[in-house]
mmCIF file of C-alpha atoms in Angstrom:
data_model
loop_
_atom_site.group_PDB
_atom_site.id
_atom_site.type_symbol
_atom_site.label_atom_id
_atom_site.label_comp_id
_atom_site.label_asym_id
_atom_site.label_seq_id
_atom_site.Cartn_x
_atom_site.Cartn_y
_atom_site.Cartn_z
ATOM 1 C CA UNK A 108 -24.797 -4.902 8.089
ATOM 2 C CA UNK A 109 -23.148 -2.304 5.875
ATOM 3 C CA UNK A 110 -19.474 -1.432 5.383
ATOM 4 C CA UNK A 111 -18.088 2.030 4.637
ATOM 5 C CA UNK A 112 -14.851 2.430 2.693
ATOM 6 C CA UNK A 113 -13.065 5.770 3.031
ATOM 7 C CA UNK A 114 -11.676 6.306 -0.463
ATOM 8 C CA UNK A 115 -8.101 7.406 -1.062
ATOM 9 C CA UNK A 116 -8.104 9.580 -4.180
ATOM 10 C CA UNK A 117 -6.666 12.630 -5.903
ATOM 11 C CA UNK A 118 -10.108 14.189 -6.589
ATOM 12 C CA UNK A 119 -9.898 13.245 -10.273
ATOM 13 C CA UNK A 120 -9.759 9.483 -9.712
ATOM 14 C CA UNK A 121 -9.254 6.728 -7.155
ATOM 15 C CA UNK A 122 -5.916 5.448 -5.873
ATOM 16 C CA UNK A 123 -5.337 1.758 -6.478
ATOM 17 C CA UNK A 124 -5.357 1.113 -2.725
ATOM 18 C CA UNK A 125 -9.081 1.927 -2.616
ATOM 19 C CA UNK A 126 -9.866 -0.894 -5.035
ATOM 20 C CA UNK A 127 -8.201 -3.459 -2.763
ATOM 21 C CA UNK A 128 -9.999 -2.030 0.262
ATOM 22 C CA UNK A 129 -13.373 -2.391 -1.479
ATOM 23 C CA UNK A 130 -12.626 -6.094 -1.994
ATOM 24 C CA UNK A 131 -11.942 -6.464 1.740
ATOM 25 C CA UNK A 132 -15.183 -4.632 2.551
ATOM 26 C CA UNK A 133 -17.160 -6.964 0.277
ATOM 27 C CA UNK A 134 -15.681 -9.940 2.164
ATOM 28 C CA UNK A 135 -17.131 -8.522 5.412
ATOM 29 C CA UNK A 136 -20.631 -9.198 4.060
ATOM 30 C CA UNK A 137 -23.552 -6.882 3.476
ATOM 31 C CA UNK A 138 -23.634 -3.727 1.370
ATOM 32 C CA UNK A 139 -20.564 -1.637 0.630
ATOM 33 C CA UNK A 140 -20.692 2.165 0.511
ATOM 34 C CA UNK A 141 -17.743 4.372 -0.463
ATOM 35 C CA UNK A 142 -17.113 7.809 1.044
ATOM 36 C CA UNK A 143 -15.356 10.263 -1.264
ATOM 37 C CA UNK A 144 -14.430 13.402 0.686
ATOM 38 C CA UNK A 145 -12.748 15.868 -1.641
ATOM 39 C CA UNK A 146 -13.076 19.058 -3.668
ATOM 40 C CA UNK A 147 -14.268 18.978 -7.282
ATOM 41 C CA UNK A 148 -14.106 15.230 -6.716
ATOM 42 C CA UNK A 149 -16.900 14.057 -9.007
ATOM 43 C CA UNK A 150 -14.330 12.156 -11.077
ATOM 44 C CA UNK A 151 -13.307 10.097 -8.057
ATOM 45 C CA UNK A 152 -16.941 9.531 -7.056
ATOM 46 C CA UNK A 153 -17.864 8.369 -10.561
ATOM 47 C CA UNK A 154 -14.887 5.983 -10.560
ATOM 48 C CA UNK A 155 -16.040 4.526 -7.231
ATOM 49 C CA UNK A 156 -19.566 4.090 -8.583
ATOM 50 C CA UNK A 157 -18.208 1.871 -11.356
ATOM 51 C CA UNK A 158 -16.629 -0.631 -8.973
ATOM 52 C CA UNK A 159 -18.305 -4.005 -8.839
ATOM 53 C CA UNK A 160 -19.847 -4.675 -5.432
ATOM 54 C CA UNK A 161 -20.321 -1.035 -4.444
ATOM 55 C CA UNK A 162 -23.957 -0.258 -3.633
ATOM 56 C CA UNK A 163 -23.671 3.496 -3.012
ATOM 57 C CA UNK A 164 -21.116 6.307 -3.239
ATOM 58 C CA UNK A 165 -21.304 9.200 -0.781
ATOM 59 C CA UNK A 166 -19.727 12.400 -2.080
ATOM 60 C CA UNK A 167 -18.791 15.141 0.388
ATOM 61 C CA UNK A 168 -17.430 18.014 -1.674
ATOM 62 C CA UNK A 169 -15.923 21.104 -0.065
ATOM 63 C CA UNK A 170 -12.709 23.150 -0.386
ATOM 64 C CA UNK A 171 -11.383 21.969 2.995
ATOM 65 C CA UNK A 172 -11.384 18.363 1.747
ATOM 66 C CA UNK A 173 -9.183 19.194 -1.257
ATOM 67 C CA UNK A 174 -5.931 17.968 0.304
ATOM 68 C CA UNK A 175 -7.252 15.088 2.379
ATOM 69 C CA UNK A 176 -6.492 16.577 5.794
ATOM 70 C CA UNK A 177 -7.075 13.793 8.296
ATOM 71 C CA UNK A 178 -8.983 15.900 10.829
ATOM 72 C CA UNK A 179 -11.601 16.897 8.258
ATOM 73 C CA UNK A 180 -11.995 13.526 6.544
ATOM 74 C CA UNK A 181 -12.273 11.765 9.908
ATOM 75 C CA UNK A 182 -14.970 14.224 10.993
ATOM 76 C CA UNK A 183 -16.930 13.510 7.816
ATOM 77 C CA UNK A 184 -16.677 9.763 8.386
ATOM 78 C CA UNK A 185 -17.778 10.155 12.014
ATOM 79 C CA UNK A 186 -20.813 12.184 10.929
ATOM 80 C CA UNK A 187 -22.212 9.089 9.190
ATOM 81 C CA UNK A 188 -20.534 6.336 11.234
ATOM 82 C CA UNK A 189 -23.690 5.317 13.109
ATOM 83 C CA UNK A 190 -25.085 3.758 9.927
ATOM 84 C CA UNK A 191 -22.211 1.282 9.520
ATOM 85 C CA UNK A 192 -21.005 -1.962 11.061
ATOM 86 C CA UNK A 193 -17.538 -1.716 9.454
ATOM 87 C CA UNK A 194 -15.416 1.309 8.523
ATOM 88 C CA UNK A 195 -12.390 0.529 6.362
ATOM 89 C CA UNK A 196 -9.513 2.432 4.762
ATOM 90 C CA UNK A 197 -6.282 1.326 3.093
ATOM 91 C CA UNK A 198 -3.247 0.853 5.343
ATOM 92 C CA UNK A 199 -1.421 3.655 3.555
ATOM 93 C CA UNK A 200 -0.226 6.946 5.030
ATOM 94 C CA UNK A 201 -3.690 8.308 4.148
ATOM 95 C CA UNK A 202 -5.704 5.626 5.902
ATOM 96 C CA UNK A 203 -3.335 5.351 8.864
ATOM 97 C CA UNK A 204 -3.755 9.078 9.470
ATOM 98 C CA UNK A 205 -7.552 9.023 9.418
ATOM 99 C CA UNK A 206 -8.807 5.806 10.993
ATOM 100 C CA UNK A 207 -7.096 6.052 14.406
ATOM 101 C CA UNK A 208 -8.992 9.323 14.884
ATOM 102 C CA UNK A 209 -12.235 7.582 13.949
ATOM 103 C CA UNK A 210 -11.569 4.611 16.255
ATOM 104 C CA UNK A 211 -10.583 6.812 19.197
ATOM 105 C CA UNK A 212 -13.699 8.967 18.881
ATOM 106 C CA UNK A 213 -15.929 5.885 18.637
ATOM 107 C CA UNK A 214 -14.022 4.334 21.575
ATOM 108 C CA UNK A 215 -13.332 1.086 19.736
ATOM 109 C CA UNK A 216 -10.137 -0.855 19.058
ATOM 110 C CA UNK A 217 -8.737 -0.378 15.580
ATOM 111 C CA UNK A 218 -7.875 -3.597 13.715
ATOM 112 C CA UNK A 219 -4.765 -2.795 11.695
ATOM 113 C CA UNK A 220 -3.393 -4.109 8.404
ATOM 114 C CA UNK A 221 -5.716 -7.053 7.867
ATOM 115 C CA UNK A 222 -4.799 -9.499 5.103
ATOM 116 C CA UNK A 223 -7.877 -11.738 5.270
ATOM 117 C CA UNK A 224 -11.509 -11.641 6.395
ATOM 118 C CA UNK A 225 -12.525 -14.914 8.072
ATOM 119 C CA UNK A 226 -16.001 -13.692 9.070
ATOM 120 C CA UNK A 227 -17.702 -10.348 9.685
ATOM 121 C CA UNK A 228 -16.065 -10.099 13.125
ATOM 122 C CA UNK A 229 -12.856 -12.113 12.631
ATOM 123 C CA UNK A 230 -9.791 -11.010 10.681
ATOM 124 C CA UNK A 231 -6.200 -12.072 10.053
ATOM 125 C CA UNK A 232 -3.239 -9.724 10.293
ATOM 126 C CA UNK A 233 0.544 -10.220 10.237
ATOM 127 C CA UNK A 234 2.580 -9.717 13.409
ATOM 128 C CA UNK A 235 6.282 -10.077 14.303
ATOM 129 C CA UNK A 236 7.400 -8.670 10.945
ATOM 130 C CA UNK A 237 5.138 -11.112 9.127
ATOM 131 C CA UNK A 238 6.528 -14.211 10.818
ATOM 132 C CA UNK A 239 3.188 -15.004 12.435
ATOM 133 C CA UNK A 240 -0.438 -14.386 11.549
ATOM 134 C CA UNK A 241 -2.762 -13.256 14.327
ATOM 135 C CA UNK A 242 -6.464 -14.052 14.111
ATOM 136 C CA UNK A 243 -8.368 -11.191 15.737
ATOM 137 C CA UNK A 244 -12.031 -11.334 16.742
ATOM 138 C CA UNK A 245 -13.714 -8.046 17.556
ATOM 139 C CA UNK A 246 -16.734 -7.605 19.793
ATOM 140 C CA UNK A 247 -17.023 -3.886 19.051
ATOM 141 C CA UNK A 248 -20.268 -2.667 17.536
ATOM 142 C CA UNK A 249 -18.306 -0.917 14.804
ATOM 143 C CA UNK A 250 -15.210 -2.544 13.330
ATOM 144 C CA UNK A 251 -12.614 0.081 12.340
ATOM 145 C CA UNK A 252 -10.138 -1.575 9.989
ATOM 146 C CA UNK A 253 -7.088 -0.683 7.936
ATOM 147 C CA UNK A 254 -6.450 -3.013 4.999
ATOM 148 C CA UNK A 255 -3.042 -4.205 3.841
ATOM 149 C CA UNK A 256 -3.715 -3.886 0.140
ATOM 150 C CA UNK A 257 -1.326 -6.665 -0.912
ATOM 151 C CA UNK A 258 -3.662 -9.150 0.800
ATOM 152 C CA UNK A 259 -6.633 -8.465 -1.479
ATOM 153 C CA UNK A 260 -7.234 -8.327 -5.214
ATOM 154 C CA UNK A 261 -8.356 -5.034 -6.737
ATOM 155 C CA UNK A 262 -12.115 -4.664 -7.168
ATOM 156 C CA UNK A 263 -13.259 -5.045 -10.757
ATOM 157 C CA UNK A 264 -15.221 -2.510 -12.764
ATOM 158 C CA UNK A 265 -18.674 -2.957 -14.207
ATOM 159 C CA UNK A 266 -20.671 -1.487 -11.330
ATOM 160 C CA UNK A 267 -23.312 1.233 -11.534
ATOM 161 C CA UNK A 268 -23.836 2.545 -8.016
ATOM 162 C CA UNK A 269 -25.759 5.715 -7.273
ATOM 163 C CA UNK A 270 -23.789 8.784 -6.170
ATOM 164 C CA UNK A 271 -25.387 10.598 -3.245
ATOM 165 C CA UNK A 272 -24.224 14.069 -2.201
ATOM 166 C CA UNK A 273 -23.680 14.606 1.517
ATOM 167 C CA UNK A 274 -23.726 17.831 3.474
ATOM 168 C CA UNK A 275 -20.059 18.464 4.182
ATOM 169 C CA UNK A 276 -19.002 18.921 7.786
ATOM 170 C CA UNK A 277 -17.379 22.225 8.668
ATOM 171 C CA UNK A 278 -13.629 22.746 8.471
ATOM 172 C CA UNK A 279 -12.176 21.641 11.816
ATOM 173 C CA UNK A 280 -9.552 24.386 11.683
ATOM 174 C CA UNK A 281 -7.094 22.061 13.459
ATOM 175 C CA UNK A 282 -4.691 21.786 10.554
ATOM 176 C CA UNK A 283 -3.916 23.463 7.259
ATOM 177 C CA UNK A 284 -2.252 22.337 4.059
ATOM 178 C CA UNK A 285 1.165 23.917 3.520
ATOM 179 C CA UNK A 286 2.857 22.177 0.593
ATOM 180 C CA UNK A 287 3.462 18.865 -1.086
ATOM 181 C CA UNK A 288 6.633 17.651 -2.779
ATOM 182 C CA UNK A 289 6.392 14.910 -5.369
ATOM 183 C CA UNK A 290 9.157 12.466 -6.212
ATOM 184 C CA UNK A 291 9.216 12.583 -9.999
ATOM 185 C CA UNK A 292 10.111 9.422 -11.908
ATOM 186 C CA UNK A 293 9.452 7.932 -15.307
ATOM 187 C CA UNK A 294 9.302 4.505 -13.703
ATOM 188 C CA UNK A 295 6.135 2.894 -12.298
ATOM 189 C CA UNK A 296 5.111 3.822 -8.752
ATOM 190 C CA UNK A 297 6.665 1.310 -6.347
ATOM 191 C CA UNK A 298 3.536 0.030 -4.591
ATOM 192 C CA UNK A 299 1.606 -0.327 -7.856
ATOM 193 C CA UNK A 300 4.372 -1.813 -10.044
ATOM 194 C CA UNK A 301 4.014 -5.306 -11.503
ATOM 195 C CA UNK A 302 7.809 -5.748 -11.593
ATOM 196 C CA UNK A 303 10.337 -4.379 -9.086
ATOM 197 C CA UNK A 304 14.131 -4.466 -9.179
ATOM 198 C CA UNK A 305 15.575 -3.819 -5.715
ATOM 199 C CA UNK A 306 19.155 -3.312 -4.585
ATOM 200 C CA UNK A 307 20.799 -3.691 -1.214
ATOM 201 C CA UNK A 308 23.950 -2.839 0.664
ATOM 202 C CA UNK A 309 25.837 -5.308 -1.530
ATOM 203 C CA UNK A 310 25.894 -2.707 -4.312
ATOM 204 C CA UNK A 311 28.344 -0.692 -2.231
ATOM 205 C CA UNK A 312 27.565 2.860 -3.375
ATOM 206 C CA UNK A 313 25.051 5.184 -4.993
ATOM 207 C CA UNK A 314 27.105 5.089 -8.185
ATOM 208 C CA UNK A 315 26.955 1.286 -8.300
ATOM 209 C CA UNK A 316 23.148 1.384 -8.029
ATOM 210 C CA UNK A 317 23.154 2.563 -11.645
ATOM 211 C CA UNK A 318 24.046 -0.986 -12.684
ATOM 212 C CA UNK A 319 20.416 -1.890 -11.949
ATOM 213 C CA UNK A 320 18.934 0.760 -14.237
ATOM 214 C CA UNK A 321 19.397 -1.131 -17.543
ATOM 215 C CA UNK A 322 17.769 -4.208 -15.975
ATOM 216 C CA UNK A 323 14.828 -2.157 -14.691
ATOM 217 C CA UNK A 324 14.511 -0.492 -18.108
ATOM 218 C CA UNK A 325 14.411 -3.840 -19.929
ATOM 219 C CA UNK A 326 11.772 -5.193 -17.558
ATOM 220 C CA UNK A 327 9.737 -1.975 -17.345
ATOM 221 C CA UNK A 328 10.223 -2.167 -13.599
ATOM 222 C CA UNK A 329 10.088 0.145 -10.627
ATOM 223 C CA UNK A 330 13.227 0.396 -8.522
ATOM 224 C CA UNK A 331 13.374 -0.314 -4.810
ATOM 225 C CA UNK A 332 15.947 -0.809 -2.095
ATOM 226 C CA UNK A 333 16.566 -2.335 1.291
ATOM 227 C CA UNK A 334 16.693 -0.183 4.402
ATOM 228 C CA UNK A 335 20.463 -0.728 4.605
ATOM 229 C CA UNK A 336 20.901 0.844 1.157
ATOM 230 C CA UNK A 337 18.614 3.752 2.053
ATOM 231 C CA UNK A 338 20.335 4.356 5.399
ATOM 232 C CA UNK A 339 23.723 4.333 3.634
ATOM 233 C CA UNK A 340 22.476 7.152 1.402
ATOM 234 C CA UNK A 341 22.665 5.185 -1.840
ATOM 235 C CA UNK A 342 19.058 5.960 -2.844
ATOM 236 C CA UNK A 343 16.107 8.113 -1.661
ATOM 237 C CA UNK A 344 13.888 7.108 1.273
ATOM 238 C CA UNK A 345 10.855 6.535 -0.943
ATOM 239 C CA UNK A 346 12.592 3.539 -2.542
ATOM 240 C CA UNK A 347 12.619 1.595 0.713
ATOM 241 C CA UNK A 348 10.817 -1.747 0.731
ATOM 242 C CA UNK A 349 10.185 -3.441 4.058
ATOM 243 C CA UNK A 350 8.431 -3.345 7.389
ATOM 244 C CA UNK A 351 9.328 0.326 7.890
ATOM 245 C CA UNK A 352 9.116 1.135 4.180
ATOM 246 C CA UNK A 353 6.643 0.149 1.496
ATOM 247 C CA UNK A 354 4.799 -3.173 1.439
ATOM 248 C CA UNK A 355 4.784 -4.560 -2.095
ATOM 249 C CA UNK A 356 3.512 -7.685 -3.837
ATOM 250 C CA UNK A 357 4.431 -7.434 -7.539
ATOM 251 C CA UNK A 358 4.266 -10.224 -10.083
ATOM 252 C CA UNK A 359 8.090 -10.288 -10.147
ATOM 253 C CA UNK A 360 10.528 -9.066 -7.474
ATOM 254 C CA UNK A 361 14.240 -9.106 -8.294
ATOM 255 C CA UNK A 362 16.449 -8.706 -5.199
ATOM 256 C CA UNK A 363 20.062 -7.822 -6.023
ATOM 257 C CA UNK A 364 22.715 -7.700 -3.297
ATOM 258 C CA UNK A 365 20.056 -7.914 -0.586
ATOM 259 C CA UNK A 366 20.842 -10.283 2.281
ATOM 260 C CA UNK A 367 17.208 -10.546 3.326
ATOM 261 C CA UNK A 368 16.848 -9.115 6.813
ATOM 262 C CA UNK A 369 13.530 -10.043 8.397
ATOM 263 C CA UNK A 370 12.264 -6.464 8.089
ATOM 264 C CA UNK A 371 12.877 -6.473 4.338
ATOM 265 C CA UNK A 372 11.259 -9.877 3.827
ATOM 266 C CA UNK A 373 8.147 -8.609 5.632
ATOM 267 C CA UNK A 374 7.679 -6.020 2.901
ATOM 268 C CA UNK A 375 8.072 -8.215 -0.190
ATOM 269 C CA UNK A 376 7.597 -11.901 0.537
ATOM 270 C CA UNK A 377 4.040 -11.878 -0.864
ATOM 271 C CA UNK A 378 5.470 -11.184 -4.339
ATOM 272 C CA UNK A 379 4.305 -13.794 -6.856
ATOM 273 C CA UNK A 380 7.821 -14.671 -8.103
ATOM 274 C CA UNK A 381 11.010 -13.716 -6.236
ATOM 275 C CA UNK A 382 14.429 -13.815 -7.900
ATOM 276 C CA UNK A 383 17.512 -13.290 -5.713
ATOM 277 C CA UNK A 384 21.099 -12.573 -6.777
ATOM 278 C CA UNK A 385 23.672 -12.685 -3.970
ATOM 279 C CA UNK A 386 27.218 -13.987 -3.661
ATOM 280 C CA UNK A 387 26.502 -15.353 -0.154
ATOM 281 C CA UNK A 388 24.765 -18.704 -0.550
ATOM 282 C CA UNK A 389 23.683 -18.539 3.123
ATOM 283 C CA UNK A 390 21.836 -15.231 2.659
ATOM 284 C CA UNK A 391 18.301 -15.369 4.189
ATOM 285 C CA UNK A 392 16.818 -13.961 0.955
ATOM 286 C CA UNK A 393 17.224 -17.408 -0.605
ATOM 287 C CA UNK A 394 14.737 -18.847 1.919
ATOM 288 C CA UNK A 395 11.885 -16.984 0.225
ATOM 289 C CA UNK A 396 13.244 -16.839 -3.341
ATOM 290 C CA UNK A 397 11.642 -18.898 -6.107
ATOM 291 C CA UNK A 398 14.852 -18.580 -8.115
ATOM 292 C CA UNK A 399 18.271 -17.918 -6.601
ATOM 293 C CA UNK A 400 21.578 -17.148 -8.252
ATOM 294 C CA UNK A 401 24.756 -17.323 -6.160
ATOM 295 C CA UNK A 402 27.027 -14.976 -8.093
ATOM 296 C CA UNK A 403 28.826 -11.651 -8.111
ATOM 297 C CA UNK A 404 26.088 -9.163 -8.932
ATOM 298 C CA UNK A 405 28.519 -6.949 -10.879
ATOM 299 C CA UNK A 406 28.968 -9.814 -13.332
ATOM 300 C CA UNK A 407 25.505 -11.363 -13.148
ATOM 301 C CA UNK A 408 23.382 -8.245 -13.694
ATOM 302 C CA UNK A 409 25.095 -7.066 -16.930
ATOM 303 C CA UNK A 410 24.936 -10.651 -18.212
ATOM 304 C CA UNK A 411 21.235 -10.846 -17.382
ATOM 305 C CA UNK A 412 20.614 -7.575 -19.246
ATOM 306 C CA UNK A 413 22.539 -8.976 -22.212
ATOM 307 C CA UNK A 414 20.470 -12.170 -22.204
ATOM 308 C CA UNK A 415 17.257 -10.137 -22.093
ATOM 309 C CA UNK A 416 18.351 -8.565 -25.386
#
C-alpha cells in the first residue's frame, strides 16, 4: 500500500498545503511518494525530499508543467496511478482542479475535503457547512482524496528521500496558460496566517474597514472578511473567509462586526482561539467564540489597539 501526493508548488518550493497533505497521506499507512510536476522544479522536489515520512519524490520536469495546468498534471498522475492505493492533493483550487479529472478517468468516487483518516479506507469529512461530520468508507481500489489542510498538521522536515526523474507525459494541448494576476499585500497570506483580523457587514463601508488596519498591524495579522462584507464591495473577493471563501484555522481569529452566519463559521471555527466583537449579544458568532465582547466596534477596536500599545 503506497500513497501518492500531488504537490502544489511554485517550482522553486512547496506550498504549505502540500505539507498538510503529506501528513494525511502518512495517516493512510504505507509508503508516501510525492509527485512534483513542474518546470525547473528541482527546488520544489528537493523541498519535498526533506519532508519527514516521504519515501520517494517523483520529478516530472517539462515546460508544459510550468504553470500547473490541470490537464497536464492530471495526465502525469494517471501515467503512474496504477502503482498507488491512494492519490491525494490539497483541497485548494489547484487540487480541486486536478483530482476530479484523475477520479473520473479511473472511474472511482472522489472523497473530498477529508479532515481525518480513521483507517486506510475510512475517512471523515465535514458536510452541511461543517455542522455534521460524515464518515465515508471507500471500496474503490484507488482512493482519490482531497485534503482539507486545516484538519492536519504540517509535515516536519528532517527527511532524506531519493528524487527520481520521470519521463514527462506529452502536452495535452487542451489548455494554455494566458496570464496570472497576483493580489499584492505586505500582510501574511490569509490561509497561512497565524493571526487573522476579519470584518463583517457591521463595519458599514469600505472606509470604515480601515479601522481594523491598526489592529492587524499590531498583531502582525492577515485581514479577512465575511461574505456579506465582500458582497457589499467593502473589500476584495480574496479576503472572504467561509464555506464559499477560504477555509482558515489560525492560532487567533478576531471577528469584528461579524454576526456569524453558518457559512462563515464553516470557514473559521477550527481556529485555535476565536475573539468576537459585536454589539448584538445574540449574534451566532458568540456560540463559537472563546472570548466575546458585546460592544460598539468603533469604540472597542481603537481601545484595543491602545491597550496593545
